[in-house]
CSV table of C-alpha atoms and ligand atoms in Angstrom, one decimal:
chain,number,residue,atom,x,y,z
A,22,THR,CA,43.0,11.7,14.8
A,23,LYS,CA,40.6,14.1,13.2
A,24,VAL,CA,37.0,13.0,13.3
A,25,SER,CA,35.2,14.0,10.1
A,26,ALA,CA,31.7,15.4,10.3
A,27,PRO,CA,29.0,12.8,9.7
A,28,PHE,CA,27.1,12.5,6.5
A,29,ARG,CA,23.6,13.9,7.3
A,30,LEU,CA,20.7,12.4,5.5
A,31,ALA,CA,17.0,13.4,5.6
A,32,ILE,CA,14.5,10.6,4.8
A,33,VAL,CA,11.0,11.5,3.8
A,34,GLY,CA,8.6,8.7,4.6
A,35,SER,CA,8.9,6.0,7.2
A,36,GLY,CA,7.6,3.0,5.3
A,37,PRO,CA,9.8,-0.1,4.4
A,38,ALA,CA,11.6,2.0,1.7
A,39,GLY,CA,12.8,4.6,4.2
A,40,PHE,CA,13.6,2.1,6.9
A,41,TYR,CA,15.5,-0.4,4.8
A,42,THR,CA,17.6,2.3,3.1
A,43,ALA,CA,18.4,3.7,6.6
A,44,HIS,CA,19.3,0.2,7.8
A,45,ARG,CA,21.7,-0.5,5.0
A,46,LEU,CA,23.3,2.9,5.0
A,47,LEU,CA,24.0,3.0,8.8
A,48,LYS,CA,25.8,-0.4,8.3
A,49,GLU,CA,27.7,0.5,5.2
A,50,TRP,CA,28.6,4.1,6.0
A,51,PRO,CA,28.8,4.3,9.8
A,52,ASN,CA,29.6,8.0,9.9
A,53,THR,CA,26.0,8.9,9.0
A,54,THR,CA,23.2,10.5,10.9
A,55,ILE,CA,19.6,10.3,9.8
A,56,ASP,CA,16.4,12.3,10.4
A,57,MET,CA,13.4,10.5,9.2
A,58,PHE,CA,10.1,12.4,8.6
A,59,ASP,CA,6.6,11.2,8.3
A,60,SER,CA,3.4,13.1,8.0
A,61,LEU,CA,1.7,10.9,10.6
A,62,PRO,CA,2.8,10.7,14.2
A,63,VAL,CA,3.1,6.9,13.7
A,64,PRO,CA,5.7,5.2,11.5
A,65,HIS,CA,5.8,2.2,9.2
A,66,GLY,CA,3.6,3.3,6.3
A,67,LEU,CA,1.7,0.6,4.6
A,68,VAL,CA,3.0,-2.1,7.0
A,69,ARG,CA,0.6,-0.5,9.5
A,70,PHE,CA,-2.0,0.9,7.1
A,71,GLY,CA,-2.0,-1.5,4.1
A,72,VAL,CA,-1.1,-5.0,5.2
A,73,ALA,CA,-4.3,-6.9,6.2
A,74,PRO,CA,-5.0,-7.3,9.9
A,75,ASP,CA,-5.3,-11.1,9.6
A,76,HIS,CA,-1.7,-11.2,8.3
A,77,PRO,CA,0.2,-10.4,11.5
A,78,GLU,CA,3.3,-12.3,10.4
A,79,VAL,CA,3.9,-9.8,7.6
A,80,LYS,CA,4.1,-7.1,10.2
A,81,ASN,CA,7.1,-8.7,11.9
A,82,VAL,CA,9.3,-6.4,9.9
A,83,MET,CA,8.4,-3.7,12.4
A,84,SER,CA,10.9,-5.2,14.8
A,85,THR,CA,13.7,-4.7,12.2
A,86,PHE,CA,12.5,-1.1,11.9
A,87,ASP,CA,12.5,-0.7,15.7
A,88,ARG,CA,16.2,-1.8,15.8
A,89,VAL,CA,17.1,0.8,13.2
A,90,ALA,CA,15.3,3.4,15.2
A,91,GLU,CA,17.1,2.5,18.4
A,92,ASP,CA,20.4,3.5,16.8
A,93,ASP,CA,21.8,6.7,18.3
A,94,ARG,CA,22.5,8.0,14.8
A,95,PHE,CA,18.9,7.9,13.9
A,96,ARG,CA,16.0,10.3,14.8
A,97,PHE,CA,12.3,10.0,13.9
A,98,LEU,CA,10.3,13.1,13.4
A,99,GLY,CA,6.7,12.1,13.0
A,100,ASN,CA,3.8,14.5,12.4
A,101,VAL,CA,5.8,16.5,10.0
A,102,THR,CA,4.6,16.7,6.4
A,103,ILE,CA,7.3,17.6,3.8
A,104,GLY,CA,5.9,19.9,1.2
A,105,LYS,CA,3.6,21.5,3.9
A,106,ASN,CA,5.4,22.0,7.3
A,107,ILE,CA,8.8,22.0,5.7
A,108,SER,CA,9.7,22.4,2.0
A,109,ILE,CA,12.2,20.5,0.0
A,110,LYS,CA,14.2,23.7,-0.3
A,111,GLU,CA,14.4,23.9,3.4
A,112,LEU,CA,15.5,20.3,3.7
A,113,GLN,CA,18.2,21.0,1.1
A,114,ASN,CA,19.4,23.9,3.4
A,115,ASN,CA,19.7,21.5,6.3
A,116,PHE,CA,21.1,18.2,5.1
A,117,ASP,CA,23.9,16.8,3.0
A,118,ALA,CA,21.4,14.6,1.1
A,119,ILE,CA,17.7,13.8,0.9
A,120,LEU,CA,16.0,10.4,0.3
A,121,LEU,CA,12.5,10.6,-0.9
A,122,SER,CA,10.5,7.5,0.0
A,123,TYR,CA,7.1,8.8,0.6
A,124,GLY,CA,5.3,6.1,-1.3
A,125,ALA,CA,2.0,6.5,-3.2
A,126,SER,CA,-0.6,8.5,-1.4
A,127,GLU,CA,-3.4,8.6,-4.1
A,128,ASP,CA,-5.5,6.1,-6.1
A,129,ARG,CA,-5.8,5.5,-9.7
A,130,LYS,CA,-9.4,6.2,-10.8
A,131,MET,CA,-11.5,4.1,-13.2
A,132,GLY,CA,-12.5,7.3,-15.0
A,133,ILE,CA,-16.0,6.2,-15.7
A,134,LEU,CA,-19.5,7.7,-15.3
A,135,GLY,CA,-20.9,7.5,-11.8
A,136,GLU,CA,-17.6,6.8,-10.0
A,137,ASP,CA,-18.5,9.3,-7.3
A,138,THR,CA,-21.7,7.6,-6.4
A,139,TYR,CA,-22.3,6.6,-2.7
A,140,GLY,CA,-21.2,3.0,-2.4
A,141,VAL,CA,-18.1,3.3,-4.6
A,142,GLU,CA,-14.8,3.5,-2.8
A,143,SER,CA,-11.1,2.9,-3.6
A,144,ALA,CA,-9.2,0.1,-2.0
A,145,ARG,CA,-7.0,2.7,-0.4
A,146,SER,CA,-9.9,4.2,1.5
A,147,PHE,CA,-11.5,0.9,2.5
A,148,VAL,CA,-8.2,-0.7,3.6
A,149,GLY,CA,-7.2,2.6,5.3
A,150,TRP,CA,-10.5,2.5,7.1
A,151,TYR,CA,-10.3,-1.0,8.5
A,152,ASN,CA,-6.6,-0.4,9.4
A,153,GLY,CA,-7.3,2.9,11.3
A,154,HIS,CA,-5.6,5.4,9.0
A,155,PRO,CA,-6.7,8.9,10.3
A,156,ASN,CA,-7.7,10.1,6.8
A,157,TYR,CA,-10.2,7.3,6.2
A,158,ARG,CA,-11.7,6.6,9.6
A,159,ASN,CA,-15.0,8.3,8.7
A,160,LEU,CA,-15.6,6.3,5.5
A,161,GLN,CA,-19.2,5.3,5.0
A,162,LEU,CA,-20.3,2.3,2.9
A,163,PRO,CA,-23.8,0.8,2.6
A,164,LEU,CA,-22.6,-2.7,3.7
A,165,ASP,CA,-25.8,-3.3,5.6
A,166,ASP,CA,-28.0,-2.5,2.6
A,167,THR,CA,-26.8,-5.0,0.0
A,168,ASP,CA,-25.6,-8.6,-0.3
A,169,THR,CA,-23.3,-8.1,-3.2
A,170,ALA,CA,-20.0,-6.3,-3.6
A,171,VAL,CA,-17.8,-5.9,-6.6
A,172,VAL,CA,-14.1,-5.6,-6.3
A,173,VAL,CA,-12.5,-4.2,-9.4
A,174,GLY,CA,-9.0,-5.5,-9.8
A,175,GLN,CA,-7.3,-8.9,-9.4
A,176,GLY,CA,-4.3,-8.4,-7.3
A,177,ASN,CA,-3.5,-9.3,-3.7
A,178,VAL,CA,-5.1,-6.1,-2.4
A,179,ALA,CA,-8.4,-7.1,-4.1
A,180,LEU,CA,-8.2,-10.5,-2.4
A,181,ASP,CA,-7.4,-8.8,1.0
A,182,ILE,CA,-10.6,-6.9,0.6
A,183,ALA,CA,-12.7,-9.9,-0.5
A,184,ARG,CA,-11.4,-11.9,2.4
A,185,ILE,CA,-12.1,-9.2,5.0
A,186,LEU,CA,-15.7,-8.8,3.6
A,187,LEU,CA,-16.3,-12.6,3.8
A,188,SER,CA,-14.4,-13.7,6.8
A,189,PRO,CA,-16.3,-14.9,9.9
A,190,ILE,CA,-16.4,-11.9,12.2
A,191,ASP,CA,-15.1,-13.8,15.1
A,192,GLN,CA,-12.0,-14.6,13.2
A,193,LEU,CA,-11.4,-10.8,12.7
A,194,ARG,CA,-12.0,-10.0,16.3
A,195,LYS,CA,-8.6,-11.5,17.2
A,196,THR,CA,-6.7,-9.3,14.8
A,197,ASP,CA,-5.7,-5.7,15.1
A,198,ILE,CA,-8.5,-4.5,12.9
A,199,THR,CA,-10.1,-1.4,14.4
A,200,GLU,CA,-13.1,-1.7,16.7
A,201,TYR,CA,-15.3,0.6,14.6
A,202,ALA,CA,-14.6,-1.5,11.5
A,203,LEU,CA,-15.5,-4.7,13.4
A,204,GLU,CA,-18.7,-3.0,14.5
A,205,THR,CA,-19.6,-2.1,10.9
A,206,LEU,CA,-18.6,-5.4,9.5
A,207,SER,CA,-20.6,-7.3,12.1
A,208,LYS,CA,-23.7,-5.6,10.6
A,209,SER,CA,-22.6,-6.2,7.0
A,210,ARG,CA,-25.0,-8.2,4.9
A,211,ILE,CA,-22.5,-8.8,2.1
A,212,LYS,CA,-22.6,-12.5,1.1
A,213,HIS,CA,-21.3,-12.4,-2.5
A,214,VAL,CA,-18.1,-10.8,-3.7
A,215,HIS,CA,-17.2,-10.6,-7.3
A,216,VAL,CA,-13.5,-10.1,-8.0
A,217,VAL,CA,-13.4,-8.7,-11.5
A,218,GLY,CA,-10.5,-8.3,-14.0
A,219,ARG,CA,-10.3,-7.0,-17.5
A,220,ARG,CA,-8.1,-9.8,-18.7
A,221,GLY,CA,-8.1,-13.6,-18.2
A,222,PRO,CA,-7.1,-16.1,-15.5
A,223,VAL,CA,-3.5,-16.4,-16.7
A,224,GLN,CA,-3.1,-12.6,-16.3
A,225,VAL,CA,-4.2,-12.2,-12.7
A,226,SER,CA,-1.7,-10.6,-10.4
A,227,PHE,CA,-2.5,-12.2,-7.1
A,228,THR,CA,-0.2,-14.8,-5.7
A,229,SER,CA,-0.6,-18.4,-4.6
A,230,LYS,CA,-0.5,-17.9,-0.9
A,231,GLU,CA,-3.4,-15.4,-1.0
A,232,LEU,CA,-5.4,-17.4,-3.5
A,233,ARG,CA,-5.1,-20.6,-1.3
A,234,GLU,CA,-6.3,-18.6,1.7
A,235,GLN,CA,-9.2,-17.3,-0.3
A,236,MET,CA,-10.2,-20.8,-1.5
A,237,ALA,CA,-10.1,-22.0,2.1
A,238,LEU,CA,-12.4,-19.4,3.6
A,239,PRO,CA,-14.9,-21.2,5.8
A,240,GLY,CA,-18.5,-21.1,4.5
A,241,VAL,CA,-17.5,-19.3,1.2
A,242,GLN,CA,-18.0,-21.1,-2.1
A,243,PHE,CA,-15.8,-20.3,-5.1
A,244,ASN,CA,-17.5,-19.6,-8.4
A,245,ALA,CA,-16.0,-19.1,-11.8
A,246,ASP,CA,-16.5,-20.3,-15.4
A,247,MET,CA,-14.2,-23.3,-14.9
A,248,ASP,CA,-14.4,-24.3,-18.6
A,249,TYR,CA,-13.1,-20.9,-19.6
A,250,ILE,CA,-10.3,-21.1,-17.0
A,251,LYS,CA,-9.2,-24.5,-18.2
A,252,LYS,CA,-9.3,-23.4,-21.8
A,253,GLU,CA,-7.1,-20.4,-21.1
A,254,ILE,CA,-4.7,-22.4,-19.1
A,255,ALA,CA,-4.4,-25.0,-21.7
A,256,GLU,CA,-3.8,-22.4,-24.4
A,257,SER,CA,-1.1,-20.6,-22.4
A,258,GLN,CA,1.0,-23.7,-21.5
A,259,ALA,CA,4.0,-22.3,-23.4
A,260,ILE,CA,4.4,-19.6,-20.8
A,261,ILE,CA,3.0,-21.3,-17.7
A,262,SER,CA,5.3,-24.3,-18.0
A,263,LYS,CA,8.3,-22.0,-17.9
A,264,ASN,CA,7.2,-20.0,-14.8
A,265,ARG,CA,6.9,-22.0,-11.6
A,266,PRO,CA,5.0,-19.5,-9.4
A,267,LEU,CA,2.5,-19.1,-12.3
A,268,LYS,CA,2.2,-22.8,-12.7
A,269,ARG,CA,1.4,-23.2,-9.0
A,270,LEU,CA,-1.1,-20.4,-9.1
A,271,MET,CA,-2.8,-21.8,-12.2
A,272,SER,CA,-3.2,-25.2,-10.7
A,273,LEU,CA,-4.8,-23.7,-7.6
A,274,LEU,CA,-7.2,-21.7,-9.8
A,275,GLU,CA,-8.0,-24.7,-11.9
A,276,LYS,CA,-8.7,-26.9,-8.9
A,277,GLY,CA,-11.1,-24.3,-7.4
A,278,SER,CA,-12.5,-25.2,-4.0
A,279,PRO,CA,-14.5,-28.2,-3.0
A,280,THR,CA,-18.3,-27.7,-2.8
A,281,LYS,CA,-19.0,-26.4,0.7
A,282,GLN,CA,-21.9,-25.9,3.0
A,283,ALA,CA,-21.9,-22.3,2.1
A,284,ASP,CA,-24.2,-19.3,2.1
A,285,LYS,CA,-21.5,-17.0,0.9
A,286,SER,CA,-19.5,-16.9,-2.2
A,287,TRP,CA,-16.7,-15.2,-4.1
A,288,THR,CA,-16.5,-15.2,-7.8
A,289,ALA,CA,-13.5,-14.7,-10.1
A,290,GLN,CA,-14.8,-12.8,-13.2
A,291,PHE,CA,-12.7,-12.2,-16.2
A,292,LEU,CA,-12.7,-10.2,-19.4
A,293,ARG,CA,-14.8,-7.3,-17.9
A,294,SER,CA,-13.9,-3.6,-18.0
A,295,PRO,CA,-16.2,-1.3,-16.0
A,296,VAL,CA,-17.7,1.4,-18.1
A,297,GLU,CA,-20.4,2.9,-15.9
A,298,VAL,CA,-21.6,2.8,-12.3
A,299,LEU,CA,-25.4,2.3,-12.3
A,300,LYS,CA,-27.4,4.4,-9.8
A,301,ARG,CA,-30.7,3.9,-8.2
A,302,ALA,CA,-33.4,5.9,-9.8
A,303,ASP,CA,-34.1,8.3,-7.0
A,304,GLU,CA,-30.9,8.2,-5.0
A,305,ASN,CA,-27.1,8.8,-5.4
A,306,ARG,CA,-26.5,5.2,-4.6
A,307,VAL,CA,-25.0,2.2,-6.4
A,308,LYS,CA,-27.4,-0.2,-8.0
A,309,GLY,CA,-25.0,-2.0,-10.2
A,310,ILE,CA,-22.1,-1.8,-12.6
A,311,LYS,CA,-21.9,-2.0,-16.3
A,312,TYR,CA,-19.1,-3.8,-18.1
A,313,GLU,CA,-17.8,-4.0,-21.6
A,314,ILE,CA,-16.9,-7.5,-22.4
A,315,ASN,CA,-13.3,-8.0,-23.6
A,316,ARG,CA,-11.4,-10.5,-25.6
A,317,LEU,CA,-7.7,-11.2,-25.3
A,318,GLU,CA,-5.2,-10.3,-28.1
A,319,GLY,CA,-1.5,-10.3,-28.6
A,320,PRO,CA,1.3,-12.7,-27.7
A,321,LEU,CA,0.8,-15.0,-24.7
A,322,ASP,CA,3.2,-13.1,-22.5
A,323,GLN,CA,1.7,-9.7,-23.4
A,324,ARG,CA,-2.0,-10.4,-23.6
A,325,LYS,CA,-4.1,-7.3,-24.0
A,326,ALA,CA,-7.8,-6.8,-23.3
A,327,VAL,CA,-9.7,-5.5,-26.3
A,328,GLY,CA,-13.3,-4.4,-26.0
A,329,THR,CA,-15.8,-6.4,-28.0
A,330,GLY,CA,-18.5,-3.6,-28.0
A,331,GLU,CA,-20.8,-5.9,-26.1
A,332,HIS,CA,-22.0,-5.0,-22.6
A,333,GLU,CA,-23.3,-6.6,-19.5
A,334,SER,CA,-24.6,-5.3,-16.2
A,335,GLN,CA,-24.5,-6.7,-12.8
A,336,GLU,CA,-26.4,-5.7,-9.7
A,337,CYS,CA,-24.4,-4.8,-6.6
A,338,GLY,CA,-24.6,-2.2,-3.8
A,339,VAL,CA,-20.9,-1.7,-3.1
A,340,ILE,CA,-18.0,-1.3,-5.5
A,341,LEU,CA,-14.4,-1.2,-4.3
A,342,THR,CA,-11.8,-0.3,-6.9
A,343,SER,CA,-8.4,-2.0,-6.4
A,344,ILE,CA,-6.7,-0.9,-9.6
A,345,GLY,CA,-3.5,0.6,-8.1
A,346,TYR,CA,-2.1,3.4,-6.1
A,347,LYS,CA,-0.5,6.5,-7.4
A,348,SER,CA,2.4,8.7,-6.3
A,349,VAL,CA,2.1,12.4,-6.2
A,350,PRO,CA,4.8,14.9,-7.2
A,351,ILE,CA,6.4,17.2,-4.6
A,352,GLU,CA,7.4,20.8,-5.3
A,353,GLY,CA,10.9,21.1,-6.4
A,354,ILE,CA,11.4,17.5,-7.5
A,355,PRO,CA,11.1,16.1,-11.1
A,356,PHE,CA,8.3,13.7,-11.6
A,357,ASP,CA,7.4,11.4,-14.5
A,358,THR,CA,3.6,11.6,-14.6
A,359,ARG,CA,3.3,8.9,-17.2
A,360,GLN,CA,5.1,6.3,-15.1
A,361,GLY,CA,4.0,7.8,-11.8
A,362,ARG,CA,7.4,8.0,-10.3
A,363,VAL,CA,10.4,10.1,-9.6
A,364,PRO,CA,12.9,9.6,-12.5
A,365,ASN,CA,16.1,8.1,-11.2
A,366,LYS,CA,19.1,5.9,-12.0
A,367,PHE,CA,19.6,3.2,-9.4
A,368,GLY,CA,17.9,5.5,-6.9
A,369,LYS,CA,19.7,8.7,-7.7
A,370,ILE,CA,17.2,11.3,-8.9
A,371,VAL,CA,17.8,12.6,-12.4
A,372,GLN,CA,16.4,15.6,-14.3
A,373,ASP,CA,16.7,15.6,-18.0
A,374,ASP,CA,19.2,12.8,-17.7
A,375,LYS,CA,21.4,14.9,-15.3
A,376,GLU,CA,22.0,13.5,-11.8
A,377,LEU,CA,20.8,15.8,-9.0
A,378,ASP,CA,23.5,16.2,-6.3
A,379,GLY,CA,22.5,14.6,-3.0
A,380,MET,CA,19.0,13.6,-4.1
A,381,TYR,CA,17.8,10.0,-3.9
A,382,THR,CA,14.6,7.9,-3.9
A,383,SER,CA,13.5,4.4,-3.0
A,384,GLY,CA,10.4,2.2,-2.8
A,385,TRP,CA,7.1,2.8,-4.5
A,386,LEU,CA,8.1,6.4,-5.4
A,387,LYS,CA,11.2,5.1,-7.2
A,388,ARG,CA,9.7,2.1,-9.0
A,389,GLY,CA,6.0,2.9,-9.2
A,390,PRO,CA,3.5,1.5,-6.8
A,391,THR,CA,4.0,-2.3,-7.2
A,392,GLY,CA,5.8,-4.9,-5.3
A,393,VAL,CA,5.8,-6.5,-1.9
A,394,ILE,CA,7.9,-5.6,1.2
A,395,VAL,CA,10.7,-7.9,0.1
A,396,SER,CA,11.0,-6.2,-3.3
A,397,THR,CA,10.9,-2.8,-1.6
A,398,MET,CA,13.7,-3.9,0.6
A,399,THR,CA,15.9,-5.1,-2.3
A,400,ASP,CA,15.2,-1.8,-4.0
A,401,ALA,CA,16.0,0.2,-0.9
A,402,TYR,CA,19.3,-1.6,-0.6
A,403,GLU,CA,20.1,-0.7,-4.2
A,404,THR,CA,19.6,3.0,-3.4
A,405,ALA,CA,21.6,2.8,-0.2
A,406,ASP,CA,24.5,1.3,-2.3
A,407,THR,CA,24.2,4.1,-4.8
A,408,ILE,CA,24.5,6.6,-1.9
A,409,VAL,CA,27.6,4.8,-0.5
A,410,ASP,CA,29.2,4.7,-3.9
A,411,ASP,CA,28.7,8.4,-4.3
A,412,LEU,CA,30.2,9.0,-0.8
A,413,LYS,CA,33.2,6.8,-1.6
A,414,ASN,CA,33.7,8.5,-4.9
A,415,GLY,CA,33.5,12.0,-3.3
A,416,LYS,CA,30.5,13.0,-5.5
A,417,PRO,CA,29.1,16.4,-4.6
A,418,MET,CA,26.2,16.4,-2.2
A,419,LEU,CA,24.0,19.3,-1.1
A,420,LYS,CA,25.5,22.4,0.4
A,421,PRO,CA,23.5,23.0,3.6
A,422,THR,CA,23.8,26.2,5.6
A,423,HIS,CA,22.0,24.9,8.7
A,424,ASP,CA,22.3,21.8,10.7
A,425,ASP,CA,19.3,21.5,13.0
A,426,ILE,CA,15.9,21.2,11.4
A,427,THR,CA,14.2,21.2,14.9
A,428,GLU,CA,14.7,24.9,15.2
A,429,LEU,CA,12.5,25.5,12.1
A,430,LEU,CA,9.9,23.1,13.5
A,431,ARG,CA,9.8,25.0,16.8
A,432,GLU,CA,9.5,28.3,15.0
A,433,ARG,CA,6.5,26.9,13.2
A,434,HIS,CA,4.9,25.3,16.2
A,435,VAL,CA,5.0,21.9,14.7
A,436,GLN,CA,4.9,19.2,17.4
A,437,SER,CA,7.1,16.5,16.0
A,438,VAL,CA,6.9,13.0,17.4
A,439,SER,CA,10.0,11.0,18.3
A,440,TYR,CA,10.4,7.3,18.1
A,441,LYS,CA,10.3,7.1,21.9
A,442,ASP,CA,7.0,9.0,21.7
A,443,TRP,CA,5.7,6.6,19.1
A,444,LYS,CA,6.6,3.7,21.5
A,445,LYS,CA,4.5,5.4,24.2
A,446,ILE,CA,1.6,5.6,21.7
A,447,GLU,CA,2.2,2.0,20.8
A,448,ALA,CA,2.2,0.9,24.4
A,449,ALA,CA,-1.2,2.5,24.9
A,450,GLU,CA,-2.4,0.7,21.8
A,451,PHE,CA,-1.2,-2.6,23.2
A,452,ASP,CA,-3.0,-1.8,26.5
A,453,MET,CA,-6.3,-1.1,24.8
A,454,GLY,CA,-5.8,-4.2,22.7
A,455,LYS,CA,-5.3,-6.4,25.7
A,456,LYS,CA,-8.6,-5.3,27.2
A,457,LEU,CA,-10.3,-6.3,23.9
A,458,GLY,CA,-8.5,-9.6,23.4
A,459,LYS,CA,-6.6,-8.5,20.4
A,460,PRO,CA,-2.9,-7.6,19.6
A,461,ARG,CA,-3.5,-3.9,19.6
A,462,GLU,CA,-6.3,-1.4,19.2
A,463,LYS,CA,-5.0,1.4,17.0
A,464,PHE,CA,-5.6,5.1,17.5
A,465,SER,CA,-7.2,6.3,14.4
A,466,ASN,CA,-7.0,10.0,14.9
A,467,VAL,CA,-4.1,12.3,15.3
A,468,GLN,CA,-5.4,14.1,18.4
A,469,ASP,CA,-5.8,10.8,20.3
A,470,MET,CA,-2.2,9.8,19.4
A,471,LEU,CA,-0.8,13.1,20.5
A,472,ALA,CA,-2.9,13.1,23.7
A,473,VAL,CA,-0.9,10.0,24.9
A,474,LEU,CA,2.3,12.2,25.0
B,171,FAD,P1,4.8,3.3,2.1
B,171,FAD,O1,4.8,2.0,2.9
B,171,FAD,O2,3.6,3.8,1.6
B,171,FAD,O3,5.5,4.4,3.1
B,171,FAD,C1,5.4,5.8,2.7
B,171,FAD,C2,5.4,6.7,4.0
B,171,FAD,O4,5.6,8.1,3.6
B,171,FAD,C3,4.1,6.6,4.7
B,171,FAD,O5,4.3,6.4,6.1
B,171,FAD,C4,3.5,8.1,4.5
B,171,FAD,O6,2.7,8.5,5.7
B,171,FAD,C5,4.7,8.9,4.4
B,171,FAD,N1,4.5,10.1,3.6
B,171,FAD,C6,3.8,10.3,2.5
B,171,FAD,N2,3.9,11.6,2.1
B,171,FAD,C7,4.7,12.2,3.0
B,171,FAD,C8,5.1,13.6,3.1
B,171,FAD,N3,4.8,14.5,2.2
B,171,FAD,N4,5.9,13.9,4.1
B,171,FAD,C9,6.3,13.0,5.0
B,171,FAD,N5,5.9,11.7,5.0
B,171,FAD,C10,5.1,11.3,3.9
B,171,FAD,N6,3.5,-6.3,1.0
B,171,FAD,C11,3.8,-7.5,1.5
B,171,FAD,O7,5.0,-8.0,1.4
B,171,FAD,N7,2.9,-8.3,2.2
B,171,FAD,C12,1.6,-7.8,2.3
B,171,FAD,O8,0.7,-8.5,2.9
B,171,FAD,C13,1.2,-6.6,1.7
B,171,FAD,N8,0.0,-6.1,1.8
B,171,FAD,C14,-0.3,-4.9,1.2
B,171,FAD,C15,-1.6,-4.4,1.3
B,171,FAD,C16,-2.0,-3.2,0.8
B,171,FAD,C17,-3.4,-2.7,0.9
B,171,FAD,C18,-1.0,-2.4,0.1
B,171,FAD,C19,-1.4,-1.1,-0.6
B,171,FAD,C20,0.3,-2.9,0.0
B,171,FAD,C21,0.7,-4.1,0.5
B,171,FAD,N9,2.0,-4.6,0.5
B,171,FAD,C22,2.3,-5.8,1.0
B,171,FAD,C23,3.0,-3.9,-0.2
B,171,FAD,C24,3.9,-3.0,0.7
B,171,FAD,O9,3.1,-2.4,1.6
B,171,FAD,C25,4.8,-2.0,-0.1
B,171,FAD,O10,5.7,-2.8,-0.9
B,171,FAD,C26,5.6,-1.1,0.8
B,171,FAD,O11,4.9,-0.6,1.9
B,171,FAD,C27,6.1,0.1,0.0
B,171,FAD,O12,6.9,0.8,0.8
B,171,FAD,P2,7.2,2.4,0.7
B,171,FAD,O13,8.1,2.7,1.9
B,171,FAD,O14,7.7,2.7,-0.7
B,171,FAD,O15,5.8,3.2,0.9
């Protein structure tokens, strides 16, 4: 019998979106080979560089990704940036199809006066810093020079940040948080963290598990205007009673936390939109933040924050903005700047409503930068199913003229990192971790990672 040539797919990005699409496709269309690229020598995207160090159970998905990578039909090429080392056009010359799953590598900005003052950082930088992302390891924040931090945003990432800032340092020592972050956090004087949102308590986007954990932090008192919270919850019963997760979340918020022996606190603050970062008189340093006070308008399930024209200022020395990530376009691929994603139908990339042969997307780049790993998985499976349908229906794919991208990499002196190489890097991280009594100590710069090989 004649063996037909395998379907050859390039995947750009090794986060959950890339891995789960690969997982499903290898199962549903066995005659497939996959080359997966990542700009970093180390895989797993935000599972490694986003998920909080004190949530190790969330990172168990890495073992699923390991199993995918062990498959003979799969190859990892880390340390290769698509759009820089290799262009989309070149990928199109080398593969039958391309899956773009490179996530969201920038931040949304507040767009206010003083945003570039020393002491203001994005969630992405701060989280990347404590998690050892090579781009953020040199972050500087005046944590030893103030007792108050403001976190702008009310999602799970905002709570991750508040929790890391307020957790007892000995609790963090047992996690895979980087040593340099531990060192800086151990000198931190932050005692009060304000988690600020522009709308009300019913509109927060964190979830019950994270809120419960926040309320239970030892030595940390919860503060909020409880009368306002109760009033909003009472007025929104029509939507809360129909939504079980929201109902659970609201009852946690309403309950607050018992009064503790606490010298630290976190505050949930509502109806505040930052309008200006206030600076010290003689220095480019944060002194506080100025808000416009909002009121809520519109139907219960679509509450909007509307400015009242009244303002309020608050003193703080650090401001961390957790208002969302942002995907960036890549040359040669359509991009919807308004929605911040690649236009697609069930994962197939479309341009002016026309499907592009052999071009697919999944994950945050496909949906916009929201959703947890499980929703990213569901979404990746949808894209894999679209690819399989196209293959079954004999839809046209790309028309490659070459079949080994490694030639091009060699020509350009790009040292790609295989999954076996990554496992060596990881083994070295486990070794360093063992000596420090933690699960792993991450390498936080690319030279150190490559030096292991
Ligand atoms: P990513 O995970 O971002 O992966 C994208 C990959 O593409 C990266 O490895 C990147 O290096 C690579 N890349 C980018 N550009 C290029 C390029 N040009 N060439 C090659 N490679 C490139 N979900 C949970 O379920 N639980 C949690 O506790 C949790 N915590 C989170 C904490 C934070 C701070 C954040 C931001 C998210 C968290 N999430 C959590 C959500 C989860 O991380 C995402 O749903 C998921 O990672 C999205 O997957 P993705 O593959 O689309 O993107």
